[in-house]
mmCIF file of C-alpha atoms in Angstrom:
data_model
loop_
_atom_site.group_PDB
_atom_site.id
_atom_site.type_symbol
_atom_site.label_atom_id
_atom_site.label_comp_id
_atom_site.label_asym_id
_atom_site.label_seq_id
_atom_site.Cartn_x
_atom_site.Cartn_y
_atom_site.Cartn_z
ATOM 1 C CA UNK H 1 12.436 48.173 -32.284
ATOM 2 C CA UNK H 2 13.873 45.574 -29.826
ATOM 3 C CA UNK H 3 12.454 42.386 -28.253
ATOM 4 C CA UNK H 4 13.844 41.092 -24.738
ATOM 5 C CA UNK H 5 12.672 38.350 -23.293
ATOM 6 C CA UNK H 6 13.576 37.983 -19.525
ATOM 7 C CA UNK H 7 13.381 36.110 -16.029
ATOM 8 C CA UNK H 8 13.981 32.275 -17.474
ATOM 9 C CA UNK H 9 16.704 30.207 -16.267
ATOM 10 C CA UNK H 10 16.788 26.993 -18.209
ATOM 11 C CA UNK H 11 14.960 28.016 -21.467
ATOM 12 C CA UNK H 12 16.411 29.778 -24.259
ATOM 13 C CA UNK H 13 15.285 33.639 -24.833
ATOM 14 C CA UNK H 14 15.887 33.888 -28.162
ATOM 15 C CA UNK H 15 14.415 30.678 -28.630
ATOM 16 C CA UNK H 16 11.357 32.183 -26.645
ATOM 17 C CA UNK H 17 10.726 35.456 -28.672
ATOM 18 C CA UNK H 18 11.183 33.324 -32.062
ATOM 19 C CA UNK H 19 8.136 30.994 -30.655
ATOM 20 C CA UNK H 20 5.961 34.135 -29.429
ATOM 21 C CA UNK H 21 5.392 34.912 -33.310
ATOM 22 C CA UNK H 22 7.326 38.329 -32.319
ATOM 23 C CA UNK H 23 9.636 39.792 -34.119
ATOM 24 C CA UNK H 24 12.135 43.101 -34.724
ATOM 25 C CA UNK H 25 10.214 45.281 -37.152
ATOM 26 C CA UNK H 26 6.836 44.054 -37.151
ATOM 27 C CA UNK H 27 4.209 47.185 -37.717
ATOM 28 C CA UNK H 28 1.916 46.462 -34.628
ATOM 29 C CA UNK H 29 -1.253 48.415 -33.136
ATOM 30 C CA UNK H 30 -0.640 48.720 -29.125
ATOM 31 C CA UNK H 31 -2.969 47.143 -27.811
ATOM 32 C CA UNK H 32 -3.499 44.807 -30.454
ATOM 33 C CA UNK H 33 -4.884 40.870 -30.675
ATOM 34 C CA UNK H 34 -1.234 40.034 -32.448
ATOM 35 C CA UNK H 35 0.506 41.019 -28.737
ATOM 36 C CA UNK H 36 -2.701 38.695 -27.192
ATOM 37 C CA UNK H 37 -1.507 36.280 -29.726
ATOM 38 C CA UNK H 38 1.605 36.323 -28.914
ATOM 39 C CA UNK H 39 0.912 35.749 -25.031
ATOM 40 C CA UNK H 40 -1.590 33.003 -25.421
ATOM 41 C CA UNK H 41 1.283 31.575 -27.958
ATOM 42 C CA UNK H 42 3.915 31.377 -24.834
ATOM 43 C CA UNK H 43 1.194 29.876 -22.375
ATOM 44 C CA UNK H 44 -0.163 27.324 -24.722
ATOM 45 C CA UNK H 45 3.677 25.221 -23.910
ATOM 46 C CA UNK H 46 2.828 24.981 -20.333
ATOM 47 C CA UNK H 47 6.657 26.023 -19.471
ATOM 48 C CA UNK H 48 5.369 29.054 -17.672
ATOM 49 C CA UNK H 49 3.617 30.124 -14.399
ATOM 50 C CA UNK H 50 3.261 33.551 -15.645
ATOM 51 C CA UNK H 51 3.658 35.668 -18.840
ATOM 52 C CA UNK H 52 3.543 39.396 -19.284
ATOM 53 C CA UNK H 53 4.456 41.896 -22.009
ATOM 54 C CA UNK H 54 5.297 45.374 -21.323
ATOM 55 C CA UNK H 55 5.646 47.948 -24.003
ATOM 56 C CA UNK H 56 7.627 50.810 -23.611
ATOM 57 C CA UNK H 57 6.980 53.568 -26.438
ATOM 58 C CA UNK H 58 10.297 55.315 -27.837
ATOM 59 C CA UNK H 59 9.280 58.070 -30.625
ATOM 60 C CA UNK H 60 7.230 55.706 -33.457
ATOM 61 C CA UNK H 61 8.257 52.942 -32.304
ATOM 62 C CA UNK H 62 8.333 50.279 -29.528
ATOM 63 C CA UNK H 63 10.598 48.074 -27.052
ATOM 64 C CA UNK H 64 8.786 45.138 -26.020
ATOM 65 C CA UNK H 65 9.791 43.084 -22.598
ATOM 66 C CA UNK H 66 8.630 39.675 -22.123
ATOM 67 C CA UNK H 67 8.761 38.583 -18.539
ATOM 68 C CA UNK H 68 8.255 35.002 -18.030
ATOM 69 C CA UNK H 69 8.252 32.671 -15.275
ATOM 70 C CA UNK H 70 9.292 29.626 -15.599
ATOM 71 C CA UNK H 71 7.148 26.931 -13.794
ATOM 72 C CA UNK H 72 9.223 24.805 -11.172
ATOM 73 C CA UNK H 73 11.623 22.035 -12.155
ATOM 74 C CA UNK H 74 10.773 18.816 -10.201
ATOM 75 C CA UNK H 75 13.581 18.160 -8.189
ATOM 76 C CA UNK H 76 12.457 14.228 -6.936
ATOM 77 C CA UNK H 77 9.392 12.671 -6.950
ATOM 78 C CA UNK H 78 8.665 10.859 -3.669
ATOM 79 C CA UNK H 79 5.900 8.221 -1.997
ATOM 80 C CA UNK H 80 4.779 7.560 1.164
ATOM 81 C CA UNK H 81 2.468 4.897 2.416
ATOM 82 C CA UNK H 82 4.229 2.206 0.343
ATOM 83 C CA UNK H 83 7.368 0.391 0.294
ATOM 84 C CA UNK H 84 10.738 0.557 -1.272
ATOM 85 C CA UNK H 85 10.131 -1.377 -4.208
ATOM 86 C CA UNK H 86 6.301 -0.738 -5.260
ATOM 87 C CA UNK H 87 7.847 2.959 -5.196
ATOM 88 C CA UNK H 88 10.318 1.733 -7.930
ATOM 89 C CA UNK H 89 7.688 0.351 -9.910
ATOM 90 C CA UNK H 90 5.717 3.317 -10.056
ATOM 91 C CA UNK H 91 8.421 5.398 -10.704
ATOM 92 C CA UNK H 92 8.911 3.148 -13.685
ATOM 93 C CA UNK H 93 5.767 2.871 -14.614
ATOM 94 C CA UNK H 94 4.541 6.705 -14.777
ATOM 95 C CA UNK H 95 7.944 7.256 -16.076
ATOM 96 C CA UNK H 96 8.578 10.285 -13.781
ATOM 97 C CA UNK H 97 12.010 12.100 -14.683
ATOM 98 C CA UNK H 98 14.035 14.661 -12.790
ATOM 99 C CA UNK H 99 14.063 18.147 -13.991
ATOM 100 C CA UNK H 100 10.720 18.193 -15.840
ATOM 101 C CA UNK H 101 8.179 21.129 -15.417
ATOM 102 C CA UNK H 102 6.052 20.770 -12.380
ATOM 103 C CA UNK H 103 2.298 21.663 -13.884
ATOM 104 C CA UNK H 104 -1.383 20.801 -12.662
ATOM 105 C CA UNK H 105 -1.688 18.571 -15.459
ATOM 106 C CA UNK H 106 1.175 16.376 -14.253
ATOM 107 C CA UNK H 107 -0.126 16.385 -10.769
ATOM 108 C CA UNK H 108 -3.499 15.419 -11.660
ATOM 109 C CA UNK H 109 -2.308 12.716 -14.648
ATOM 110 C CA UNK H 110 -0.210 11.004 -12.042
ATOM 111 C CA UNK H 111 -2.477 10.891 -8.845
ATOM 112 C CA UNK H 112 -4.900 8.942 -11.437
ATOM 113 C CA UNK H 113 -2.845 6.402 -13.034
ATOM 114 C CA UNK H 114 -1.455 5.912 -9.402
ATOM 115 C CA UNK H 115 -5.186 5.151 -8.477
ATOM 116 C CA UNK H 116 -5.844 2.980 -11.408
ATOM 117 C CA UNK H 117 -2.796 1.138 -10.575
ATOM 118 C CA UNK H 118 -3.694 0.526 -7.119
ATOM 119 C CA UNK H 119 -7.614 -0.038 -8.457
ATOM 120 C CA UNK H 120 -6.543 -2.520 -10.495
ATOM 121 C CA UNK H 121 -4.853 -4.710 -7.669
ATOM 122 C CA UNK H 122 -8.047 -4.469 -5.695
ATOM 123 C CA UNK H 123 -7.603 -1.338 -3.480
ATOM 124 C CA UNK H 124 -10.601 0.356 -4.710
ATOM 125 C CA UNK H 125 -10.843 2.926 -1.640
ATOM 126 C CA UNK H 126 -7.410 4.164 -2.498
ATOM 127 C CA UNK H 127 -6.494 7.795 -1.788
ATOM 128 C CA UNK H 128 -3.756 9.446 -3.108
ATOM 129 C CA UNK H 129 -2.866 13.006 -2.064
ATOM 130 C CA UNK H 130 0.073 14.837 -3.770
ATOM 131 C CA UNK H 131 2.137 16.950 -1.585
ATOM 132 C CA UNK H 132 4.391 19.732 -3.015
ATOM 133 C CA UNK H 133 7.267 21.014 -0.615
ATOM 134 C CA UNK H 134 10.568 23.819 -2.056
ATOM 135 C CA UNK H 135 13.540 21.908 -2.236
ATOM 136 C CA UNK H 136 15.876 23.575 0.141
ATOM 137 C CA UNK H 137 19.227 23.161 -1.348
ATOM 138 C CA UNK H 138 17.923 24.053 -5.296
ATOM 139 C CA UNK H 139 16.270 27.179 -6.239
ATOM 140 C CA UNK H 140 13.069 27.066 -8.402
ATOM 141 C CA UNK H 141 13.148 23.454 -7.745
ATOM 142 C CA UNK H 142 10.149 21.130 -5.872
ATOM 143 C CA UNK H 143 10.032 17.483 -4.608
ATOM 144 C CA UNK H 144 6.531 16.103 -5.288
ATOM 145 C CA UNK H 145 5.368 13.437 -2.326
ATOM 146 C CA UNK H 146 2.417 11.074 -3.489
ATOM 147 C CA UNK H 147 0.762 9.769 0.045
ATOM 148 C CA UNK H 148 -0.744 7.170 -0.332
ATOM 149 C CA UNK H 149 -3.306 5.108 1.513
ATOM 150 C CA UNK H 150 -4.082 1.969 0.017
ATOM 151 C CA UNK H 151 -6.483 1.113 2.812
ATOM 152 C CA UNK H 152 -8.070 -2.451 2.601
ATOM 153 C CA UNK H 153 -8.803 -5.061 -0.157
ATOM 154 C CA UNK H 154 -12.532 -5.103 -1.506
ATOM 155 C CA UNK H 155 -13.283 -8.739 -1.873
ATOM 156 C CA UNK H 156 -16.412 -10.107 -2.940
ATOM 157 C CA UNK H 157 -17.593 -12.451 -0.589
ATOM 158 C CA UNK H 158 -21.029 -13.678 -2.184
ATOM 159 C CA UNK H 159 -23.024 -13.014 -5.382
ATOM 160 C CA UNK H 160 -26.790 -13.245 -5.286
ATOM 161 C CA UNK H 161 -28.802 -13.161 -8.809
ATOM 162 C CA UNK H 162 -32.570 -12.488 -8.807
ATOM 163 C CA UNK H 163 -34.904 -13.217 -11.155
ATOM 164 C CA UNK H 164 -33.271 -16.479 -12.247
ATOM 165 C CA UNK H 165 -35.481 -19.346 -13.133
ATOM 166 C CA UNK H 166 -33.687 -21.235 -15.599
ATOM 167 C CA UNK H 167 -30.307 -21.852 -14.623
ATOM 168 C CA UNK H 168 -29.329 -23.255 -11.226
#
């Protein structure tokens, strides 16, 4: 009978419902895999933290409420343990933006191409440890901290074959 889709901020309901696969006068069995559908159907865009449906009877048919949660908008993205202008470059590099979602896949995308970076310039016992902290002035909003500990250069300071007879 009527579809409402509720608790987003910055995404558009309608918008929401329309992508869900819902709509006003489907014929649907409660519980049925079309609502499970529909669920795993909002999840799959990673925009959310959480998703339910609630169904609320009213003679033959039904009022459905989708309650989402959005997921966290990052607010800055921040690094410690390096300087000024190697923080630029990454910034550049992973091209991190204000605003977009905060997810686990970000976190764990960036900390490795921040690794491979650092790999690549010789740091190979490089940790990097993301830190997540509320932004205090925006609501639903984060700032993301990298630390970072380069420690020291690996250098190779001899090479030894064995087995060589041949060559000198």
């Amino acid at each position: 009978r009527h579809i409402n889709a509720s608790g987003i901020k910055y995404l558009d309901p309608d918008l929401q419902i329309n992508s869900s696969g819902l709509a006003v006068g489907d014929e649907i069995m409660l519980p049925s895999k079309y609502l499970s559908q529909a669920v795993a159907r909002l999840w799959s865009k990673q925009y959310f933290s959480d998703v339910k449906l609630l169904a609320t009877p009213v003679g033959d048919s039904v009022d459905l409420d989708i309650i989402l949660t959005e997921r966290p908008r990052v607010y800055r993205w921040l690094f410690e343990g390096i300087g000024k202008s190697a923080s630029q470059t990454l910034t550049e590099d992973l091209k991190l933006k204000r605003g977009s979602e905060l997810s686990d896949y970000a976190i764990e995308k960036n900390v490795y191409l921040i690794r491979k970076h650092y790999i690549e310039k010789g740091y190979r016992n490089v940790t990097v440890t993301p830190r997540i902290e509320n932004d205090s002035v925006i609501q639903n909003a984060v700032n993301v901290t990298f630390v970072i500990s380069k420690n020291e250069k690996v250098r190779i300071g001899e090479l030894d074959f064995e087995g060589n007879e041949v060559f000198s």
